[in-house]
GROMACS .gro file of C-alpha atoms in nm:
model
  439
    1MET     CA    1   0.000   0.000   0.000
    2ALA     CA    2   0.133   0.345  -0.085
    3ILE     CA    3   0.023   0.699  -0.013
    4GLU     CA    4   0.006   0.909  -0.331
    5THR     CA    5   0.288   1.144  -0.235
    6ALA     CA    6   0.500   1.260  -0.523
    7LEU     CA    7   0.872   1.278  -0.456
    8SER     CA    8   1.130   1.494  -0.629
    9SER     CA    9   1.217   1.403  -0.987
   10VAL     CA   10   1.568   1.316  -0.875
   11PHE     CA   11   1.418   0.985  -0.757
   12PRO     CA   12   1.313   0.704  -0.993
   13ILE     CA   13   0.977   0.735  -1.164
   14GLY     CA   14   0.702   0.604  -0.937
   15SER     CA   15   0.901   0.643  -0.614
   16ARG     CA   16   0.683   0.730  -0.319
   17ARG     CA   17   0.640   0.733   0.055
   18ASN     CA   18   0.444   0.432   0.176
   19GLU     CA   19   0.200   0.411   0.466
   20LEU     CA   20   0.489   0.347   0.705
   21GLY     CA   21   0.652   0.671   0.594
   22ARG     CA   22   0.928   0.486   0.412
   23LEU     CA   23   1.067   0.539   0.066
   24GLU     CA   24   0.953   0.291  -0.198
   25VAL     CA   25   1.144   0.241  -0.523
   26GLY     CA   26   0.993   0.018  -0.788
   27GLY     CA   27   0.724  -0.070  -0.538
   28CYS     CA   28   0.982  -0.200  -0.288
   29ASP     CA   29   1.034  -0.067   0.065
   30THR     CA   30   1.396   0.054   0.085
   31ILE     CA   31   1.426  -0.030   0.456
   32GLU     CA   32   1.329  -0.389   0.377
   33LEU     CA   33   1.571  -0.395   0.083
   34ALA     CA   34   1.853  -0.287   0.313
   35LYS     CA   35   1.763  -0.567   0.557
   36GLU     CA   36   1.744  -0.831   0.286
   37PHE     CA   37   2.041  -0.738   0.068
   38GLY     CA   38   2.260  -0.531   0.298
   39THR     CA   39   2.425  -0.199   0.222
   40PRO     CA   40   2.576  -0.030   0.031
   41ALA     CA   41   2.350  -0.137  -0.254
   42TYR     CA   42   2.241   0.002  -0.589
   43VAL     CA   43   1.862  -0.016  -0.624
   44VAL     CA   44   1.735   0.016  -0.982
   45CYS     CA   45   1.374   0.075  -1.086
   46GLU     CA   46   1.312  -0.127  -1.403
   47GLU     CA   47   1.001   0.072  -1.503
   48ASP     CA   48   1.203   0.394  -1.490
   49LEU     CA   49   1.458   0.262  -1.740
   50ARG     CA   50   1.189   0.133  -1.973
   51VAL     CA   51   0.988   0.456  -1.961
   52ARG     CA   52   1.293   0.663  -2.052
   53ALA     CA   53   1.395   0.426  -2.332
   54GLN     CA   54   1.045   0.439  -2.473
   55ALA     CA   55   1.044   0.819  -2.446
   56PHE     CA   56   1.358   0.841  -2.660
   57LYS     CA   57   1.212   0.598  -2.915
   58ARG     CA   58   0.883   0.785  -2.923
   59ALA     CA   59   1.059   1.120  -2.970
   60GLY     CA   60   1.235   0.984  -3.278
   61ALA     CA   61   0.934   0.803  -3.421
   62GLY     CA   62   0.886   0.883  -3.787
   63ALA     CA   63   1.245   0.999  -3.826
   64ASN     CA   64   1.540   0.796  -3.947
   65LEU     CA   65   1.688   0.787  -3.598
   66GLU     CA   66   1.849   0.519  -3.381
   67VAL     CA   67   1.878   0.547  -3.003
   68VAL     CA   68   2.213   0.405  -2.890
   69PHE     CA   69   2.270   0.339  -2.519
   70ALA     CA   70   2.613   0.460  -2.406
   71SER     CA   71   2.689   0.150  -2.202
   72LYS     CA   72   2.967   0.309  -1.996
   73ALA     CA   73   2.694   0.482  -1.795
   74PHE     CA   74   2.575   0.154  -1.638
   75PRO     CA   75   2.754  -0.153  -1.781
   76CYS     CA   76   2.546  -0.408  -1.592
   77THR     CA   77   2.412  -0.708  -1.784
   78ALA     CA   78   2.059  -0.673  -1.645
   79VAL     CA   79   2.044  -0.304  -1.738
   80LEU     CA   80   2.184  -0.371  -2.084
   81SER     CA   81   1.928  -0.648  -2.133
   82ILE     CA   82   1.643  -0.409  -2.058
   83PHE     CA   83   1.760  -0.166  -2.325
   84ALA     CA   84   1.824  -0.448  -2.573
   85SER     CA   85   1.465  -0.565  -2.524
   86GLU     CA   86   1.341  -0.209  -2.587
   87GLY     CA   87   1.506  -0.209  -2.930
   88LEU     CA   88   1.791   0.028  -2.853
   89TRP     CA   89   2.139   0.002  -2.999
   90CYS     CA   90   2.449  -0.011  -2.776
   91GLU     CA   91   2.770   0.189  -2.782
   92VAL     CA   92   3.080   0.023  -2.635
   93ALA     CA   93   3.427   0.160  -2.575
   94SER     CA   94   3.630  -0.151  -2.500
   95GLU     CA   95   3.657  -0.524  -2.553
   96GLY     CA   96   3.496  -0.577  -2.212
   97GLU     CA   97   3.196  -0.356  -2.288
   98LEU     CA   98   3.151  -0.533  -2.621
   99HIS     CA   99   3.150  -0.868  -2.440
  100LEU     CA  100   2.889  -0.737  -2.193
  101ALA     CA  101   2.666  -0.601  -2.469
  102LEU     CA  102   2.669  -0.927  -2.664
  103ARG     CA  103   2.608  -1.132  -2.349
  104ALA     CA  104   2.316  -0.904  -2.259
  105GLY     CA  105   2.139  -0.977  -2.587
  106PHE     CA  106   2.235  -0.695  -2.820
  107PRO     CA  107   2.288  -0.832  -3.170
  108ALA     CA  108   2.620  -0.719  -3.313
  109SER     CA  109   2.421  -0.544  -3.586
  110ARG     CA  110   2.306  -0.296  -3.318
  111VAL     CA  111   2.646  -0.231  -3.162
  112LEU     CA  112   2.907   0.034  -3.239
  113LEU     CA  113   3.261   0.053  -3.107
  114HIS     CA  114   3.422   0.374  -2.980
  115GLY     CA  115   3.757   0.452  -2.822
  116ASN     CA  116   4.058   0.677  -2.870
  117ALA     CA  117   4.314   0.401  -2.807
  118LYS     CA  118   4.166   0.079  -2.940
  119SER     CA  119   4.397  -0.220  -2.920
  120SER     CA  120   4.448  -0.471  -3.199
  121SER     CA  121   4.259  -0.732  -2.996
  122GLU     CA  122   3.962  -0.497  -2.948
  123LEU     CA  123   3.943  -0.421  -3.317
  124GLU     CA  124   3.981  -0.790  -3.405
  125TYR     CA  125   3.699  -0.879  -3.165
  126ALA     CA  126   3.476  -0.613  -3.321
  127LEU     CA  127   3.548  -0.735  -3.674
  128ALA     CA  128   3.491  -1.097  -3.578
  129ALA     CA  129   3.165  -1.015  -3.401
  130GLY     CA  130   3.042  -0.813  -3.699
  131VAL     CA  131   2.958  -0.490  -3.516
  132ALA     CA  132   2.747  -0.243  -3.710
  133LEU     CA  133   2.994   0.044  -3.686
  134ILE     CA  134   3.348   0.120  -3.578
  135VAL     CA  135   3.410   0.485  -3.498
  136ILE     CA  136   3.755   0.578  -3.633
  137ASP     CA  137   3.947   0.802  -3.392
  138ASN     CA  138   4.298   0.832  -3.539
  139PHE     CA  139   4.526   0.737  -3.829
  140ASP     CA  140   4.705   0.463  -3.633
  141GLU     CA  141   4.372   0.287  -3.595
  142ILE     CA  142   4.321   0.286  -3.971
  143ASP     CA  143   4.661   0.122  -4.013
  144VAL     CA  144   4.574  -0.148  -3.758
  145LEU     CA  145   4.240  -0.220  -3.923
  146GLU     CA  146   4.406  -0.243  -4.263
  147ALA     CA  147   4.652  -0.502  -4.131
  148LEU     CA  148   4.378  -0.700  -3.959
  149LEU     CA  149   4.161  -0.704  -4.269
  150ARG     CA  150   4.452  -0.817  -4.482
  151THR     CA  151   4.508  -1.108  -4.242
  152ARG     CA  152   4.139  -1.197  -4.236
  153GLY     CA  153   4.115  -1.207  -4.615
  154ASN     CA  154   3.841  -1.086  -4.843
  155SER     CA  155   3.489  -1.041  -4.714
  156ASP     CA  156   3.169  -0.989  -4.907
  157SER     CA  157   3.053  -0.726  -4.657
  158PRO     CA  158   3.283  -0.432  -4.582
  159GLN     CA  159   3.309  -0.305  -4.225
  160HIS     CA  160   3.114   0.021  -4.197
  161VAL     CA  161   3.296   0.300  -4.017
  162LEU     CA  162   3.241   0.658  -3.901
  163ILE     CA  163   3.503   0.929  -3.859
  164ARG     CA  164   3.499   1.098  -3.520
  165VAL     CA  165   3.555   1.470  -3.546
  166THR     CA  166   3.606   1.726  -3.271
  167PRO     CA  167   3.364   2.003  -3.369
  168ASP     CA  168   3.532   2.273  -3.155
  169VAL     CA  169   3.212   2.318  -2.955
  170ARG     CA  170   3.223   2.335  -2.576
  171GLY     CA  171   2.915   2.310  -2.356
  172GLN     CA  172   2.888   2.433  -1.999
  173THR     CA  173   3.006   2.132  -1.803
  174HIS     CA  174   3.304   2.014  -1.600
  175GLU     CA  175   3.627   2.015  -1.798
  176LYS     CA  176   3.682   1.646  -1.726
  177ILE     CA  177   3.361   1.552  -1.911
  178SER     CA  178   3.393   1.806  -2.193
  179THR     CA  179   3.498   1.638  -2.520
  180GLY     CA  180   3.407   1.863  -2.812
  181GLN     CA  181   3.673   2.133  -2.776
  182ALA     CA  182   3.948   2.156  -3.038
  183ASN     CA  183   4.216   2.041  -2.793
  184SER     CA  184   4.063   1.703  -2.709
  185LYS     CA  185   4.209   1.354  -2.688
  186PHE     CA  186   3.915   1.230  -2.895
  187GLY     CA  187   3.881   1.227  -3.272
  188PHE     CA  188   4.017   1.416  -3.570
  189SER     CA  189   4.029   1.790  -3.601
  190ILE     CA  190   3.795   1.937  -3.858
  191GLY     CA  191   4.093   2.004  -4.080
  192GLU     CA  192   4.211   1.641  -4.072
  193ALA     CA  193   3.874   1.479  -4.133
  194GLN     CA  194   3.914   1.494  -4.510
  195LYS     CA  195   4.260   1.335  -4.490
  196ALA     CA  196   4.114   1.057  -4.278
  197ALA     CA  197   3.838   1.001  -4.533
  198GLN     CA  198   4.095   0.978  -4.813
  199ARG     CA  199   4.302   0.730  -4.614
  200LEU     CA  200   3.997   0.515  -4.542
  201GLY     CA  201   3.919   0.511  -4.913
  202GLU     CA  202   4.250   0.332  -4.966
  203VAL     CA  203   4.166   0.044  -4.730
  204ARG     CA  204   3.994  -0.251  -4.889
  205GLY     CA  205   3.726  -0.386  -4.660
  206LEU     CA  206   3.630  -0.057  -4.495
  207ARG     CA  207   3.340   0.164  -4.602
  208LEU     CA  208   3.307   0.515  -4.465
  209ILE     CA  209   2.938   0.596  -4.421
  210GLY     CA  210   2.936   0.894  -4.189
  211LEU     CA  211   3.063   1.113  -3.910
  212HIS     CA  212   3.055   1.106  -3.533
  213ALA     CA  213   3.083   1.387  -3.279
  214HIS     CA  214   3.031   1.422  -2.907
  215ILE     CA  215   3.067   1.753  -2.725
  216GLY     CA  216   3.049   1.650  -2.361
  217SER     CA  217   2.833   1.521  -2.082
  218GLN     CA  218   2.577   1.664  -1.837
  219LEU     CA  219   2.479   1.950  -2.070
  220LEU     CA  220   2.174   2.145  -1.952
  221GLU     CA  221   2.117   2.372  -2.250
  222LEU     CA  222   2.045   2.292  -2.614
  223SER     CA  223   2.238   2.560  -2.803
  224PRO     CA  224   2.569   2.364  -2.799
  225PHE     CA  225   2.394   2.074  -2.974
  226ARG     CA  226   2.277   2.305  -3.251
  227ARG     CA  227   2.634   2.431  -3.300
  228GLU     CA  228   2.757   2.072  -3.306
  229VAL     CA  229   2.518   1.985  -3.590
  230GLU     CA  230   2.625   2.296  -3.781
  231GLN     CA  231   2.989   2.188  -3.760
  232ILE     CA  232   2.908   1.830  -3.858
  233ALA     CA  233   2.722   1.961  -4.162
  234LYS     CA  234   3.026   2.159  -4.273
  235VAL     CA  235   3.253   1.856  -4.248
  236ALA     CA  236   2.995   1.638  -4.425
  237GLY     CA  237   2.974   1.893  -4.703
  238SER     CA  238   3.351   1.885  -4.749
  239LEU     CA  239   3.330   1.507  -4.790
  240GLY     CA  240   3.052   1.522  -5.046
  241GLY     CA  241   2.786   1.429  -4.792
  242CYS     CA  242   2.742   1.143  -4.545
  243GLU     CA  243   2.473   0.883  -4.491
  244VAL     CA  244   2.501   0.878  -4.112
  245TRP     CA  245   2.549   1.150  -3.853
  246ASP     CA  246   2.615   1.017  -3.504
  247LEU     CA  247   2.564   1.316  -3.274
  248GLY     CA  248   2.676   1.146  -2.954
  249GLY     CA  249   2.500   1.207  -2.625
  250GLY     CA  250   2.538   1.457  -2.344
  251LEU     CA  251   2.186   1.545  -2.228
  252GLY     CA  252   2.210   1.631  -1.859
  253VAL     CA  253   1.991   1.520  -1.571
  254ARG     CA  254   1.867   1.663  -1.244
  255TYR     CA  255   2.071   1.560  -0.940
  256LEU     CA  256   1.939   1.812  -0.685
  257GLU     CA  257   1.580   1.905  -0.610
  258GLN     CA  258   1.659   2.278  -0.630
  259GLN     CA  259   1.845   2.234  -0.960
  260PRO     CA  260   1.659   2.367  -1.268
  261SER     CA  261   1.505   2.095  -1.481
  262PRO     CA  262   1.713   1.996  -1.785
  263PRO     CA  263   1.558   1.993  -2.133
  264GLY     CA  264   1.309   1.711  -2.178
  265ILE     CA  265   1.384   1.407  -2.393
  266ALA     CA  266   1.136   1.509  -2.665
  267GLU     CA  267   1.272   1.864  -2.678
  268TYR     CA  268   1.630   1.739  -2.698
  269VAL     CA  269   1.559   1.491  -2.978
  270GLU     CA  270   1.353   1.740  -3.179
  271THR     CA  271   1.631   1.999  -3.146
  272LEU     CA  272   1.879   1.759  -3.302
  273LEU     CA  273   1.642   1.646  -3.576
  274GLU     CA  274   1.543   2.002  -3.664
  275ALA     CA  275   1.906   2.113  -3.675
  276ALA     CA  276   1.987   1.821  -3.904
  277ARG     CA  277   1.694   1.903  -4.133
  278ASN     CA  278   1.821   2.260  -4.157
  279HIS     CA  279   2.142   2.130  -4.312
  280ASP     CA  280   2.012   1.914  -4.595
  281GLU     CA  281   2.259   2.079  -4.829
  282ALA     CA  282   2.512   1.829  -4.695
  283ALA     CA  283   2.309   1.530  -4.816
  284PRO     CA  284   2.516   1.249  -4.974
  285GLU     CA  285   2.627   1.317  -5.329
  286GLY     CA  286   2.412   1.145  -5.589
  287LEU     CA  287   2.096   1.143  -5.381
  288PRO     CA  288   1.792   1.334  -5.508
  289THR     CA  289   1.761   1.695  -5.397
  290GLY     CA  290   1.475   1.921  -5.291
  291ASN     CA  291   1.162   1.777  -5.137
  292GLU     CA  292   1.255   1.424  -5.249
  293THR     CA  293   1.570   1.414  -5.035
  294PRO     CA  294   1.545   1.119  -4.794
  295GLU     CA  295   1.604   1.203  -4.432
  296ARG     CA  296   1.959   1.143  -4.324
  297ARG     CA  297   2.014   0.866  -4.070
  298ILE     CA  298   2.078   1.013  -3.725
  299LEU     CA  299   2.224   0.828  -3.428
  300ILE     CA  300   2.216   0.962  -3.072
  301GLU     CA  301   2.393   0.810  -2.772
  302PRO     CA  302   2.214   0.882  -2.443
  303GLY     CA  303   2.370   0.728  -2.136
  304ARG     CA  304   2.325   0.931  -1.820
  305SER     CA  305   1.980   1.054  -1.930
  306LEU     CA  306   1.861   0.692  -1.957
  307THR     CA  307   1.990   0.563  -1.624
  308ALA     CA  308   2.095   0.829  -1.372
  309ASN     CA  309   1.759   0.895  -1.206
  310GLY     CA  310   1.649   0.532  -1.228
  311CYS     CA  311   1.873   0.424  -0.940
  312VAL     CA  312   1.933   0.508  -0.575
  313THR     CA  313   2.213   0.392  -0.349
  314LEU     CA  314   2.137   0.268   0.002
  315TYR     CA  315   2.381   0.307   0.292
  316THR     CA  316   2.370   0.238   0.665
  317VAL     CA  317   2.490   0.503   0.911
  318GLN     CA  318   2.788   0.379   1.112
  319SER     CA  319   2.860   0.685   1.325
  320VAL     CA  320   2.749   1.041   1.396
  321LYS     CA  321   2.988   1.291   1.549
  322ARG     CA  322   3.004   1.667   1.590
  323ASN     CA  323   3.289   1.914   1.569
  324ALA     CA  324   3.264   2.215   1.342
  325SER     CA  325   3.014   2.007   1.142
  326VAL     CA  326   2.781   1.716   1.198
  327TRP     CA  327   2.954   1.419   1.039
  328VAL     CA  328   2.737   1.127   0.936
  329ALA     CA  329   2.960   0.837   0.826
  330VAL     CA  330   2.817   0.549   0.624
  331ASP     CA  331   2.937   0.208   0.512
  332GLY     CA  332   3.025   0.314   0.157
  333GLY     CA  333   3.171   0.616  -0.019
  334MET     CA  334   3.426   0.658  -0.293
  335SER     CA  335   3.429   0.283  -0.360
  336ASP     CA  336   3.067   0.294  -0.482
  337ASN     CA  337   3.036   0.660  -0.591
  338LEU     CA  338   3.364   0.815  -0.706
  339ARG     CA  339   3.201   1.104  -0.892
  340PRO     CA  340   3.198   1.365  -0.610
  341MET     CA  341   3.569   1.307  -0.552
  342LEU     CA  342   3.661   1.282  -0.921
  343TYR     CA  343   3.493   1.595  -1.053
  344GLY     CA  344   3.286   1.755  -0.781
  345ALA     CA  345   2.950   1.596  -0.864
  346HIS     CA  346   2.665   1.695  -0.630
  347TYR     CA  347   2.406   1.462  -0.479
  348GLU     CA  348   2.120   1.473  -0.232
  349ALA     CA  349   2.070   1.242   0.064
  350ARG     CA  350   1.760   1.141   0.260
  351LEU     CA  351   1.684   0.902   0.543
  352ALA     CA  352   1.473   0.618   0.405
  353ASP     CA  353   1.211   0.645   0.680
  354ARG     CA  354   1.232   1.020   0.754
  355LEU     CA  355   1.232   1.189   0.416
  356ASP     CA  356   1.173   1.552   0.512
  357GLY     CA  357   1.375   1.827   0.674
  358GLY     CA  358   1.666   1.781   0.910
  359VAL     CA  359   1.991   1.937   1.020
  360ARG     CA  360   2.277   2.016   0.789
  361CYS     CA  361   2.527   1.730   0.785
  362VAL     CA  362   2.833   1.611   0.600
  363LEU     CA  363   2.759   1.266   0.460
  364ALA     CA  364   3.101   1.103   0.467
  365GLY     CA  365   3.228   0.773   0.339
  366LYS     CA  366   3.429   0.514   0.529
  367HIS     CA  367   3.750   0.535   0.329
  368CYS     CA  368   4.087   0.666   0.442
  369GLU     CA  369   4.068   0.991   0.249
  370SER     CA  370   3.959   1.332   0.381
  371GLY     CA  371   3.799   1.391   0.043
  372ASP     CA  372   3.573   1.088   0.079
  373VAL     CA  373   3.258   1.298   0.112
  374ILE     CA  374   2.942   1.192  -0.070
  375VAL     CA  375   2.726   1.496   0.012
  376ALA     CA  376   2.882   1.801   0.177
  377ASP     CA  377   2.553   1.964   0.282
  378ALA     CA  378   2.296   1.691   0.340
  379LEU     CA  379   1.980   1.762   0.541
  380LEU     CA  380   1.906   1.465   0.766
  381PRO     CA  381   1.660   1.462   1.059
  382ASN     CA  382   1.827   1.344   1.382
  383PRO     CA  383   2.055   1.089   1.212
  384LYS     CA  384   2.180   0.798   1.424
  385ARG     CA  385   2.372   0.475   1.385
  386GLY     CA  386   2.169   0.216   1.196
  387ASP     CA  387   1.965   0.461   0.989
  388VAL     CA  388   1.934   0.381   0.618
  389VAL     CA  389   2.047   0.668   0.398
  390VAL     CA  390   1.935   0.703   0.035
  391THR     CA  391   2.123   0.898  -0.232
  392PRO     CA  392   1.919   0.934  -0.553
  393GLY     CA  393   2.050   0.988  -0.903
  394THR     CA  394   2.325   0.726  -0.880
  395GLY     CA  395   2.240   0.527  -1.192
  396ALA     CA  396   2.511   0.677  -1.414
  397TYR     CA  397   2.881   0.598  -1.374
  398CYS     CA  398   2.865   0.502  -1.004
  399TYR     CA  399   2.844   0.127  -1.066
  400ALA     CA  400   3.077   0.163  -1.364
  401MET     CA  401   3.348   0.328  -1.151
  402SER     CA  402   3.301   0.112  -0.842
  403ASN     CA  403   3.623  -0.019  -0.693
  404ASN     CA  404   3.784  -0.209  -0.405
  405TYR     CA  405   3.966   0.079  -0.238
  406ASN     CA  406   4.053  -0.010   0.123
  407GLY     CA  407   3.945  -0.364   0.039
  408ALA     CA  408   3.583  -0.257   0.003
  409LEU     CA  409   3.348  -0.522  -0.132
  410ARG     CA  410   3.174  -0.385  -0.439
  411ALA     CA  411   2.803  -0.329  -0.389
  412PRO     CA  412   2.525  -0.543  -0.537
  413VAL     CA  413   2.267  -0.431  -0.791
  414ILE     CA  414   1.902  -0.494  -0.705
  415LEU     CA  415   1.643  -0.466  -0.981
  416CYS     CA  416   1.298  -0.367  -0.857
  417SER     CA  417   0.974  -0.392  -1.053
  418ARG     CA  418   0.615  -0.374  -0.932
  419GLY     CA  419   0.710  -0.466  -0.577
  420ASP     CA  420   0.942  -0.751  -0.671
  421ALA     CA  421   1.313  -0.721  -0.589
  422ARG     CA  422   1.569  -0.933  -0.772
  423LEU     CA  423   1.943  -0.952  -0.711
  424VAL     CA  424   2.112  -0.913  -1.053
  425VAL     CA  425   2.471  -0.849  -0.940
  426ARG     CA  426   2.587  -1.003  -0.613
  427ARG     CA  427   2.804  -0.827  -0.359
  428ASP     CA  428   3.176  -0.907  -0.369
  429THR     CA  429   3.305  -1.160  -0.121
  430LEU     CA  430   3.637  -1.154   0.061
  431ASP     CA  431   3.752  -1.435  -0.165
  432ASP     CA  432   3.687  -1.214  -0.468
  433LEU     CA  433   3.962  -0.984  -0.342
  434THR     CA  434   4.220  -1.260  -0.393
  435ALA     CA  435   4.055  -1.441  -0.687
  436ARG     CA  436   4.310  -1.304  -0.938
  437ASP     CA  437   4.617  -1.378  -0.728
  438VAL     CA  438   4.874  -1.606  -0.887
  439HIS     CA  439   5.054  -1.842  -0.652
   0.00000   0.00000   0.00000
């Protein structure tokens, strides 16, 4: 039974306070989840992920658009399987992510490979699997692919590739997640894109079909995306047109209740599609012109905007002490959420059974670092040892960056749907810490 009390949009869709005054996620009582599965724990609402995937698909309905999940946001097999079942594509940036995507049920025909430093084994794996697209990042990569294709022999079907360009567009985001500026480790400069295209034309077994760009992550305004499309159009025009424009991802999400709402999914997708339609002069050479011009194929790569708000992390308070601040220390921290320490990401925190108000606290992790602070200014009502703390918005990059610092056991993932909770990734054991030792 649940009381119809809407919570902030930083929580998963459908989250609510139940008749006991406790937070429910996916119809599951978070206090009971903490008792059953322990803490720290990632709690994922399946309906939230499906609703967002369907919203992206619906926004692109009628257009020649593919929604590609950026798997680095939450590379968990169960999460990947949900998006595979919703008909999304998958973007991977390593041999490991490719393995996960294939195991999760994505056909190779809906997978594309990224990366600025792809190894020979990663490229060989992608060729052998038959991925839909390989995004070319540098000239060395072209040389490696040429050698691999020569070894593999002739194939009736060439490997389709995109050229990644840096469009010299910077959005308002942290410098560590900004990728579109001219001085970036990713992709070719605009000036070198044509040289890359010429070089690809010399490689038997590769077919260049388009361009890729990505300008950064956690962007909360749409104007940078319009500028990105404008730059892509210019490069496409210099190449005689391209069949595919992959515009990357980057749509931001809301992490704090007082934070302004980011652009909606429909608004974001329509902005990209409209900007692309405004640049039909760059349509592939040889195609009809005017009103008969077929709509270019657009790919977008949402990651954070598909998963971030669909997950909360549960902790248990271990100690409360007071000096200049009220310090509330929990049983997790930078081992399960590195983002605040890595680039100053901000989160909220609530007590699972006392969701409103409170005193200003520092929510600290358990690790041997002064910087191990999850939320610097949390509001928690009379926190005490044993309380269950909830941090919403942890569905992007937290699981992906989880680690064993201080011998921490990596947290489990619990998938919740309509009141049913299912363990989909188990917690580490002590034996896992030595499983790779060689004696």
